[in-house]
XYZ file of C-alpha atoms in Angstrom:
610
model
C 64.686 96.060 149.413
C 68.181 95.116 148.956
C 70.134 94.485 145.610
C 71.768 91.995 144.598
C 75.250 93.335 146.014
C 77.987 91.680 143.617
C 77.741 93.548 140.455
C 77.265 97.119 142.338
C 80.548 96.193 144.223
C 82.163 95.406 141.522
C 81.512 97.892 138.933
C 82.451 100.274 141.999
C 86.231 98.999 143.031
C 86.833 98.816 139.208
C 85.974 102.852 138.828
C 88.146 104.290 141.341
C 91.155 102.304 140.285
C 91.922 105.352 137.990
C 91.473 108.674 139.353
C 93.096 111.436 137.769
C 95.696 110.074 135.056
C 97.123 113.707 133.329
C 100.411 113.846 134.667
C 103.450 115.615 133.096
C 106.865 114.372 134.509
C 109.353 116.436 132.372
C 109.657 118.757 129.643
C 108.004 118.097 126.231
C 108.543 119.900 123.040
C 108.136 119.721 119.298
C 110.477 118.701 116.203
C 109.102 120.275 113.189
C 110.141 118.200 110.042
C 109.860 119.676 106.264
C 111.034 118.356 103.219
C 113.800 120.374 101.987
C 111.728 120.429 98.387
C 109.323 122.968 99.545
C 107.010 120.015 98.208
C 105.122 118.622 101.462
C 103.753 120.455 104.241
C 105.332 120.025 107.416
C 104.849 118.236 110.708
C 105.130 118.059 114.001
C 106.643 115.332 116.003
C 106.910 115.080 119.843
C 110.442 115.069 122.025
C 111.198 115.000 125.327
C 113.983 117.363 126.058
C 116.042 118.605 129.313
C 116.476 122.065 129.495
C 119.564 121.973 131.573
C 121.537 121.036 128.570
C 120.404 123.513 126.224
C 116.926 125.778 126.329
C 114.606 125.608 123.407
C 112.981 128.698 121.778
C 109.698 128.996 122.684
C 108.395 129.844 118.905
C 108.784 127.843 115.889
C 109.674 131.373 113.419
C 112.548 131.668 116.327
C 113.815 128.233 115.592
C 116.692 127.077 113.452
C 115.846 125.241 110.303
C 118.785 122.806 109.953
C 119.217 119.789 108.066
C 118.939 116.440 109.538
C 121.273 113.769 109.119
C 120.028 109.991 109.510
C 122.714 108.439 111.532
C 120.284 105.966 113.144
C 122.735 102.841 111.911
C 124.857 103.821 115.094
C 124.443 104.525 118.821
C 127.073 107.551 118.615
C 128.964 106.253 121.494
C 132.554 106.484 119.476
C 134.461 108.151 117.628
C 134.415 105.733 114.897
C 130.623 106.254 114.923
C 131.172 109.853 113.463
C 130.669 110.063 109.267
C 133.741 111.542 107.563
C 133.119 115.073 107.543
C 131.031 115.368 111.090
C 127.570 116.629 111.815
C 128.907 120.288 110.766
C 125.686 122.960 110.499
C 123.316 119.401 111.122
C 120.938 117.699 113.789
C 121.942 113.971 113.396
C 119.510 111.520 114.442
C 120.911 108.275 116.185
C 119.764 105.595 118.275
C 119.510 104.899 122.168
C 121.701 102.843 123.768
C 125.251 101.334 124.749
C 126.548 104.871 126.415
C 125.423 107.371 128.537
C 123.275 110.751 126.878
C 126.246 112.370 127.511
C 128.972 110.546 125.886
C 126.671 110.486 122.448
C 125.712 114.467 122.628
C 129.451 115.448 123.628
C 130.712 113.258 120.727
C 127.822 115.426 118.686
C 129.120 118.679 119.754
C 132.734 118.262 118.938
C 131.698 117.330 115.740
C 130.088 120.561 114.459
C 126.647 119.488 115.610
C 123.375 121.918 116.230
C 121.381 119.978 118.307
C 121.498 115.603 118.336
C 118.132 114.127 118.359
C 118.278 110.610 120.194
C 115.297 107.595 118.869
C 114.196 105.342 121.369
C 111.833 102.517 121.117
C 111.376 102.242 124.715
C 109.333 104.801 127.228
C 110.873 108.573 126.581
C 113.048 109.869 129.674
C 114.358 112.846 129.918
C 118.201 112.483 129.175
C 119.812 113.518 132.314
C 123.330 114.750 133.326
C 125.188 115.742 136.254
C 125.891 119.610 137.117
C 129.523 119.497 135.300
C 128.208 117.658 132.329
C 125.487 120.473 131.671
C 128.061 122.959 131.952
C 130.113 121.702 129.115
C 127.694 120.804 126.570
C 125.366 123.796 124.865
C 123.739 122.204 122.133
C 120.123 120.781 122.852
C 119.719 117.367 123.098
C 115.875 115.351 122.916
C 114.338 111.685 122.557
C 112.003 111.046 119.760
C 109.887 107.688 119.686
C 110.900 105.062 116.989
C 107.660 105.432 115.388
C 107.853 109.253 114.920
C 110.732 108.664 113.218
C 109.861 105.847 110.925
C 107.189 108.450 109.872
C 109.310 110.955 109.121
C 111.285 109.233 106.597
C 107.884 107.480 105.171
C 106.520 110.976 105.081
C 109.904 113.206 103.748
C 112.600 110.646 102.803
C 116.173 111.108 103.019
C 116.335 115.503 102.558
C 114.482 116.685 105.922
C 114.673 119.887 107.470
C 113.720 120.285 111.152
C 113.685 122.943 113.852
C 113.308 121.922 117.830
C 111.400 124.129 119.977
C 109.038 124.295 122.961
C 105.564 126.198 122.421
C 104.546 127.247 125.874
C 101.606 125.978 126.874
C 98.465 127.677 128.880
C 98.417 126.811 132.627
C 95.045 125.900 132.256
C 92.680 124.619 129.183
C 89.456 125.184 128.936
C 88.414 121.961 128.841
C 89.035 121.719 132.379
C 85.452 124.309 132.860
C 83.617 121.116 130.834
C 84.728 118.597 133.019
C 84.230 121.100 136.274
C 80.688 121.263 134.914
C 80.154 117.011 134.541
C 81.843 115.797 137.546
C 79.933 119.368 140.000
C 76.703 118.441 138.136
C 77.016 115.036 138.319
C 77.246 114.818 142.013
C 74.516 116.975 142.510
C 72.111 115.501 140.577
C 73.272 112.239 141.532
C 72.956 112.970 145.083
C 69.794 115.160 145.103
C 67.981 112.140 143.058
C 69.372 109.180 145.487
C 68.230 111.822 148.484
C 64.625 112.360 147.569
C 64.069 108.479 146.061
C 65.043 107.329 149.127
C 63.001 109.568 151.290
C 60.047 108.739 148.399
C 60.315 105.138 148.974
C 59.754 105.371 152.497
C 56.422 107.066 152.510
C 55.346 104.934 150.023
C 56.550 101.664 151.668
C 53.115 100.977 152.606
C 52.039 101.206 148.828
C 51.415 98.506 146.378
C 53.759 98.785 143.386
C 54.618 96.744 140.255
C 57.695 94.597 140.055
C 59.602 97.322 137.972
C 58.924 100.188 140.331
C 59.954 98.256 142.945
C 63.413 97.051 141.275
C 63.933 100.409 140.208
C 63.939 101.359 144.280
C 66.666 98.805 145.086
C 69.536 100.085 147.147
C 72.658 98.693 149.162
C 73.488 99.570 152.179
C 77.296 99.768 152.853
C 78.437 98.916 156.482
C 82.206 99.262 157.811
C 82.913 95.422 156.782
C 82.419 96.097 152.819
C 84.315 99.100 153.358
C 87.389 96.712 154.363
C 86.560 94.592 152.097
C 85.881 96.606 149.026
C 89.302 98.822 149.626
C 91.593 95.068 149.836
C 89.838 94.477 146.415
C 90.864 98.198 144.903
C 94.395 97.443 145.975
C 94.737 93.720 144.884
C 93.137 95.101 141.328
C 95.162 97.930 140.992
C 98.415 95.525 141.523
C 97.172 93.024 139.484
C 96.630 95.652 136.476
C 100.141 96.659 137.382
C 101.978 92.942 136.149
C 98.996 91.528 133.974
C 97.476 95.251 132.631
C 97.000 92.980 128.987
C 95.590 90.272 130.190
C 93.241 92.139 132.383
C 92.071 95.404 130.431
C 89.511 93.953 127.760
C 87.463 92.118 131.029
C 87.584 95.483 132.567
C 86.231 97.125 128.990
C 83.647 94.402 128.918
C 82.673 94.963 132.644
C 82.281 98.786 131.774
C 80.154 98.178 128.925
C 77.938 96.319 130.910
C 77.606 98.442 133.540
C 77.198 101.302 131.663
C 74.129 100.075 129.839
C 72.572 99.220 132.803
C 73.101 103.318 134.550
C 71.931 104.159 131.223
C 68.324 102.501 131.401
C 68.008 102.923 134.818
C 68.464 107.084 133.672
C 66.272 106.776 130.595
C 63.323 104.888 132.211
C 61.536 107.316 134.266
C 61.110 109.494 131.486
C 60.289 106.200 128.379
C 57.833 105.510 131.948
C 56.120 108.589 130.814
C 55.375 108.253 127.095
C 51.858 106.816 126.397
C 52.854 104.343 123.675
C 54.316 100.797 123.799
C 52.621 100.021 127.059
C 51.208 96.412 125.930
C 53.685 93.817 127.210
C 55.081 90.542 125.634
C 52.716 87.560 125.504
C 53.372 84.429 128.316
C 56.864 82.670 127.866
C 59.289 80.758 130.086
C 62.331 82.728 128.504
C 64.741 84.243 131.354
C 63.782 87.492 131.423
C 60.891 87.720 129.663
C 58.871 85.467 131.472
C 58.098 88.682 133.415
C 56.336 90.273 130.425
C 58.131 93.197 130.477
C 56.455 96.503 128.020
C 57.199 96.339 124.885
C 58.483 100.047 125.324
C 61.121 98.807 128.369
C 62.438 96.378 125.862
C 63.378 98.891 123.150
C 64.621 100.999 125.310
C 67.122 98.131 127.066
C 68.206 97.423 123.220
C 68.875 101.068 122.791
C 71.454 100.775 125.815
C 72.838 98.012 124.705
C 73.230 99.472 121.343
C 74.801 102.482 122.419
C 77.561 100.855 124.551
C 78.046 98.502 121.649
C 78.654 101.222 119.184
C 81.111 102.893 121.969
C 83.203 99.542 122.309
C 83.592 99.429 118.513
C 84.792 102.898 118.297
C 86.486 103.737 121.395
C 89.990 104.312 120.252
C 88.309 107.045 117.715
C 89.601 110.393 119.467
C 87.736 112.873 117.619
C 84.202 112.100 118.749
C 84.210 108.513 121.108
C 84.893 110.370 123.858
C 81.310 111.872 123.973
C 79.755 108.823 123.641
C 82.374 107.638 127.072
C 81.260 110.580 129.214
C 77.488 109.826 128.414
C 77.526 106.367 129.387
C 80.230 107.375 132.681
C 78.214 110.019 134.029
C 74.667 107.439 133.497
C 76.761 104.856 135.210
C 77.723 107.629 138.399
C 74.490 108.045 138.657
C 72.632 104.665 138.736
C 75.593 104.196 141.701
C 74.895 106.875 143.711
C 71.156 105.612 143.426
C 71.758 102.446 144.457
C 74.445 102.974 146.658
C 73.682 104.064 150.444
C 75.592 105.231 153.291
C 73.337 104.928 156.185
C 75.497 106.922 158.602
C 77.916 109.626 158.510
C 80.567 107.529 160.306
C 80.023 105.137 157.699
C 80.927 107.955 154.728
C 84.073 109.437 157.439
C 84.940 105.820 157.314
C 85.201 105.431 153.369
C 86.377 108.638 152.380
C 89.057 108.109 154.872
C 90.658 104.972 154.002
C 90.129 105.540 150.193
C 91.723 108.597 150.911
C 94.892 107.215 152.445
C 94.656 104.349 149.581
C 94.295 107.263 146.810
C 97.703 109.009 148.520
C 99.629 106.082 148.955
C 99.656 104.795 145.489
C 100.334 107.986 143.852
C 102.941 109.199 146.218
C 104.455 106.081 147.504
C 104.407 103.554 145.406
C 107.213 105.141 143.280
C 109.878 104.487 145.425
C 108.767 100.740 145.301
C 108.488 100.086 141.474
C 111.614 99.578 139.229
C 110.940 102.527 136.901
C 110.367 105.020 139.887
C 106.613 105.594 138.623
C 104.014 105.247 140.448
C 101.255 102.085 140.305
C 98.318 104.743 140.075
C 99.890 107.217 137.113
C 100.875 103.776 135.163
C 97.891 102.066 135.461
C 95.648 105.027 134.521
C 98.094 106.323 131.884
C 98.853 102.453 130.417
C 101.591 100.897 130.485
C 104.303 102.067 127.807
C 105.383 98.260 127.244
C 101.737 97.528 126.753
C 101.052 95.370 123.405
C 97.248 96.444 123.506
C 97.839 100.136 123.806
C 93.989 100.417 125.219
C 93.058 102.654 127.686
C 91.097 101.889 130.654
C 87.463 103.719 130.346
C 86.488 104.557 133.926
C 87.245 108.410 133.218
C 85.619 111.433 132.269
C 88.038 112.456 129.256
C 87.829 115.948 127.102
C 90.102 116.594 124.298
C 92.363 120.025 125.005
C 91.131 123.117 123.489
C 93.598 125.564 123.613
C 94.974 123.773 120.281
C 98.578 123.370 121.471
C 100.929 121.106 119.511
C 101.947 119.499 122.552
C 98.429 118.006 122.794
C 100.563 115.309 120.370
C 103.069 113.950 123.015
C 100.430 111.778 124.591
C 98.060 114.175 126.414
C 95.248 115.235 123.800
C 92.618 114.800 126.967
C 92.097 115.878 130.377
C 90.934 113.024 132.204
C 89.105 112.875 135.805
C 88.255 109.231 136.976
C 85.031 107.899 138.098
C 86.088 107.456 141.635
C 86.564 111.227 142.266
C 82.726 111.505 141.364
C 81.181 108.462 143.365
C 83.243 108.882 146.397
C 82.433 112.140 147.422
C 79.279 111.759 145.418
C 77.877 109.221 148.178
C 78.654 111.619 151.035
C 76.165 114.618 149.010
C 73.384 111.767 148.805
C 73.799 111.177 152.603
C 73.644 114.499 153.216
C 70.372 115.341 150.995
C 68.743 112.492 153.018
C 69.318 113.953 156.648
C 68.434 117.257 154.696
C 64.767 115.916 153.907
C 64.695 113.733 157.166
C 65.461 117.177 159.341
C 63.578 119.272 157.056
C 66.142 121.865 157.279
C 66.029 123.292 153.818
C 69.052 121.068 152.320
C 71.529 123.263 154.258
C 73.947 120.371 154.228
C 73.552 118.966 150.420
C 74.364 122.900 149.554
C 77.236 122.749 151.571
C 78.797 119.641 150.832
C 78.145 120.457 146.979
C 79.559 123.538 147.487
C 82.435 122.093 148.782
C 83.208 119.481 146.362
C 83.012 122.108 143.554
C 85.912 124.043 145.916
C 87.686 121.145 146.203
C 88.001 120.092 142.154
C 89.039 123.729 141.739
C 91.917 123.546 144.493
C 92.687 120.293 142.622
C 92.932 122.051 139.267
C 95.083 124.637 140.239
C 96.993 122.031 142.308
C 97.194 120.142 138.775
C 98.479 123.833 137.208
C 101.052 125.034 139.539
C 102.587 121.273 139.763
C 102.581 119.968 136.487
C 101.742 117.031 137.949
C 98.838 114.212 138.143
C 97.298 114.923 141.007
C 95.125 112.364 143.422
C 91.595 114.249 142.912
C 90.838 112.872 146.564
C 93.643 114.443 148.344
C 91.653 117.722 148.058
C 87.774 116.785 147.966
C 88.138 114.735 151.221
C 88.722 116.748 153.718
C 86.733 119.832 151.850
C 83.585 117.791 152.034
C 84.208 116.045 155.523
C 85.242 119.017 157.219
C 82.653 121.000 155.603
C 79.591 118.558 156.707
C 81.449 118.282 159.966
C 81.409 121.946 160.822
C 77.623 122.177 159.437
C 76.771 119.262 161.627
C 78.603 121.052 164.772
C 77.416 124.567 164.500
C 73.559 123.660 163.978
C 74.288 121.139 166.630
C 73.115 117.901 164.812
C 76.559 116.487 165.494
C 75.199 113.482 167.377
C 72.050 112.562 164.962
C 74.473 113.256 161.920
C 76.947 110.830 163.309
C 75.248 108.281 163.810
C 72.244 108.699 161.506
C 69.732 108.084 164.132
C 67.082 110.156 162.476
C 67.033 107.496 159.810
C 65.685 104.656 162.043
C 62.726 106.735 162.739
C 59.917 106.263 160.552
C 59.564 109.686 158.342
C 55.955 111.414 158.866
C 52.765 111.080 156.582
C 52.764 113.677 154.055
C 50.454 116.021 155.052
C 46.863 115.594 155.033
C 43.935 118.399 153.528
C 41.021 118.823 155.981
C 38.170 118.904 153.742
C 34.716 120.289 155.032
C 32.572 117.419 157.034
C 29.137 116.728 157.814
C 29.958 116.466 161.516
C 27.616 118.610 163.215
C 29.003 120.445 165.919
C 27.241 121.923 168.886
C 26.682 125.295 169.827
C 28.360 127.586 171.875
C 25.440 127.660 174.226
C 24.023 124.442 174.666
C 26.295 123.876 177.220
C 26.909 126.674 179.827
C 29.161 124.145 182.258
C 32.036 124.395 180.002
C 34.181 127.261 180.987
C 35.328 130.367 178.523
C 39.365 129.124 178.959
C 38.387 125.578 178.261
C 36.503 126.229 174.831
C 39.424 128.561 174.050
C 41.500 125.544 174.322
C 39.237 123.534 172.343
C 38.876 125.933 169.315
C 42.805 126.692 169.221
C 43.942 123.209 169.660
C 42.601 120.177 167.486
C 43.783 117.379 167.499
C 44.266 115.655 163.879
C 43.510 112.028 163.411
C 43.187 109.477 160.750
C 41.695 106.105 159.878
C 44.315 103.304 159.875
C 43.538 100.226 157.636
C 43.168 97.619 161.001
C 42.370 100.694 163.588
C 38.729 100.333 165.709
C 37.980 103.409 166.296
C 35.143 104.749 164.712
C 35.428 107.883 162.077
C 33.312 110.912 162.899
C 31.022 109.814 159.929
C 30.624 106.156 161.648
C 30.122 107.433 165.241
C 26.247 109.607 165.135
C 26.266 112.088 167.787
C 22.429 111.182 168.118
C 20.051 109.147 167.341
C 17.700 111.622 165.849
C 16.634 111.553 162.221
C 18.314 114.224 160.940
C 21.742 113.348 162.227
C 20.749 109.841 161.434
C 20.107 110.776 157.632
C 23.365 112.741 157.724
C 25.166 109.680 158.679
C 23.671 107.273 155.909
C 24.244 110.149 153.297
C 27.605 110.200 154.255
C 28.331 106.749 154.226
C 26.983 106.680 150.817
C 29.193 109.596 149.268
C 32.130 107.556 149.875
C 34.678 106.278 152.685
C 35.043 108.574 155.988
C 36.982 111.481 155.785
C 39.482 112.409 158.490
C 37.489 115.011 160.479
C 39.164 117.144 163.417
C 37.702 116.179 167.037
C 37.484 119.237 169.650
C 38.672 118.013 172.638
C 36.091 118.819 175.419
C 36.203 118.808 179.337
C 33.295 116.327 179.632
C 33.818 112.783 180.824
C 31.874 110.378 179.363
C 29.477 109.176 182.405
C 28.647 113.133 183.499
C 25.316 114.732 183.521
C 26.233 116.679 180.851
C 27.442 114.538 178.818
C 24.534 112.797 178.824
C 22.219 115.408 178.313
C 24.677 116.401 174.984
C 23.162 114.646 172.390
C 19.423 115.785 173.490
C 20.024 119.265 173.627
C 22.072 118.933 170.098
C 18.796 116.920 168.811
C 16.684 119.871 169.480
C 19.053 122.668 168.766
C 18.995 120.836 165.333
């Protein structure tokens, strides 16, 4: 049964819009401001430095403590912008603007200065130089944001003491192991549930079930033309976010919410399916919804999902817990996609890993050279746009706060994101795989694998990610480590051909299997019939034959169909016909026609061996 295709699609090309948005593009480090009272505690503020000019100690207790002089009335770009008596022993603070970085930190260094700290209330850039120009100048040079420093004199006044540095920071946090665990879990329970629902719905297609079961079994089958069509969407989306990200990014919140309450029932009802109470249902109405007299216990539980997202939508700019509450309702809303999203072939999943994969590289890698600011459409949509008025964030991520408790965690990177679309993507290809799996019966070989794989895959893009220091398209890695790896599974069992083209899914699966249980069929005796030959009863005993009744099938069951027409077997029939419906019953296949001599002398010579 199909579902109703607009909403999956939807809530689909929105989620892998933004996968993976941690990218570093330069060097960050920290000012450390304290009042020169001794009276306040200090803080740390974030700056983006170039190291070409001047290095930065790596440790605050190596760092200079100097004074720092609030010139931000002037843009430093003349001499007549120096105060009378210079910037001797100081770090003066000025303002962004009307010369080059390094007309204001030469101007700086003549003048006596330490180190020249530049406010911007635009996007931080590194301030760059030519070879000659780092040469001359040794005295560090770094961007704070306008609001930093409005903070700093709300939070110290006029007498500040700072000290630049840049803590190093670990190649790797450990939050990176939670969101391994999510996204590797994720797919594999995602794709081992989608696997055996599918292969559960066929052998009970022939079942009568209520309206929820059967909603709950709804699936959509992708075919190559909503593969075109859902990767034009993704890339008019992602360009439309690009020039209208404000005007766009609370649908896309609302959208999310309502997805995500949807993945979360669908995850919470087989097991509220199991609790005994709240099974009476809501009285006759013509309300929408209701009209179906759904259980009382279905209803709380959609209100719970509701609430839940609710709550998250209120809250979602809280960073200490919010986040938890995000990754719940993302990983529920993975999963109710992978359910209800099929691949019937493996051409099909080649096909969409493919072009997503080509749509994932080009807008990280290419689009930079194409946008004014030289970043690219992928990084700034996921990241948000610095200009933006909103300042939200879009939620189709897995996001962990850093662990390792670094004080660059302030310059905009507390979390370690990993988007949706580097979950469902490869995700799908795992739930194809656990289908052919169950449909071959070859002992999931190929949902290990490709599991396997996409676990290898997130790791090769973490250390990617590491060695880099760079954002890095999640898909540029799991593609071809889950395609080749199904590919070469396929090849060396060879199941290329039926994997391709997913022929083994047009077949109708086989009944599960039946037990024999002891009949009332009598059978004859070895010696009632001396015509039959020692071979032939051999083949008889060693190979039955099993058969069942069929609801509209006319042939009789062993219990219908008396061997004789002698009391006994007589009363034997009529008891069994009373204990309950015939049982399937396993016919020896004999060498007798029907129409032979003794054939026909069979039933007498059973009537008085009996």
């Amino acid at each position: 049964m199909m579902a109703p295709r607009g909403p999956v699609l939807l809530g689909l090309w929105l989620l892998l819009m933004l996968l993976w948005g941690d990218q570093v593009s330069c060097e960050y480090g920290m000012v450390h401001a304290l009042s020169e009272k001794g009276s306040a505690k200090g803080k740390d503020y974030c700056i983006l430095f170039n190291s070409l000019w001047a290095p930065l100690p790596h440790n605050l207790g190596k760092a200079s403590l100097l004074q720092l002089q609030n010139q931000t009335v002037s843009v430093l770009c003349s001499p007549s912008d120096v105060p009378e008596g210079g910037f001797t022993n100081t770090i003066p603070m000025v303002m962004r603007g009307n010369c080059t970085f390094y007309e204001k930190v030469r101007l700086a260094q003549i003048n006596g200065a330490r180190g020249l700290l530049i406010v911007s209330r635009e996007k931080l850039v590194p301030p760059a130089g030519n070879r000659s120009q780092y040469e001359e100048i040794d005295i560090p040079v770094a961007l704070l944001s306008y609001a930093d420093m409005l903070d700093i004199g709300k939070s110290f006044g006029q007498s500040v003491k700072v000290a630049m540095y840049a803590p190093s920071e670990p190649v790797l946090d450990y939050n990176m192991v939670i969101i391994f665990i999510m996204a590797v879990g994720t797919v594999a329970v995602g794709g081992y549930w989608a696997g055996s629902r599918d292969v559960k719905k066929r052998y009970m297609k022939h079942k009568r079930d209520d309206g929820a079961e059967k909603h709950e079994d709804e699936t959509v089958d992708v075919s190559p033309i909503m593969i075109c069509v859902f990767v034009v969407m993704c890339c008019s989306m992602l360009v439309l976010l690009y020039y209208f990200y404000d005007n766009l990014v609370y649908g896309i919140i609302g959208i999310f919410c309502l997805a995500a309450s949807v993945g979360l029932y669908s995850c919470l009802s087989p097991f509220v399916r199991r609790f005994p109470w709240g099974k009476c249902r809501v009285p006759n109405n013509n309300l929408p919804y209701f009209h179906k007299r759904p259980q009382v216990r279905m209803l709380l539980l959609a209100l719970f999902c509701v609430a839940v997202s609710v709550v998250w939508v209120v809250f979602r700019n809280e960073d200490q817990w919010a986040w938890v509450l995000q990754d719940a309702l993302g990983i529920a809303f993975c999963l109710y996609m992978l359910k209800t999203i099929r691949l019937p072939t493996f051409k099909g999943c080649t096909l969409l890993l493919l072009v997503l994969f080509v749509y994932d590289v080009f807008f990280v890698f290419i689009t930079p050279y194409f946008t004014e600011t030289g970043e690219s459409i992928m990084v700034e949509v996921a990241a948000g746009p610095t200009d933006s008025a909103t300042h939200e964030k879009l939620p189709m991520v897995l996001k962990v706060p850093r662990l390792n408790f670094s004080p660059l965690a302030l310059c905009d990177r507390p979390f370690s994101l990993l988007g949706f679309g580097d979950i469902l993507v490869p995700g799908l290809l795992v739930a194809y795989c656990h289908r052919f799996d169950i449909q071959i019966q070859s002992s999931r070989v190929y949902f290990v694998a490709c599991t396997t794989a996409y676990g290898i895959g997130l790791l090769v893009t973490f250390v990617a990610l590491a060695l880099m220091q760079k954002g890095q398209p999640a898909l540029l890695y799991l593609v071809p480590c889950t395609l080749l790896t199904s590919f070469v599974v396929a090849l060396c069992r060879k199941e290329l051909r039926m994997f391709w083209t997913g022929s083994g899914f047009a077949k109708e699966l086989p009944h599960p299997p039946l037990v024999i249980s002891p009949v009332s069929c009598p059978k004859p005796p070895k010696e009632v019939n001396p015509l039959v030959s020692q071979p032939e009863a051999d083949e008889q005993t060693t190979n039955p034959t099993l058969h069942t009744e069929e609801p509209n099938s006319s042939s009789p069951s062993c219990s219908e169909k008396p061997l004789a027409s002698s009391p006994g077997v007589e009363e034997q029939t009529e008891s069994s016909e009373q204990a309950g419906p015939p049982t399937p019953c396993i016919e020896e296949q004999t060498a007798q026609k029907e129409g032979t001599p003794e054939s026909k002398n069979l039933p007498a010579e059973q009537s008085q061996s009996d």
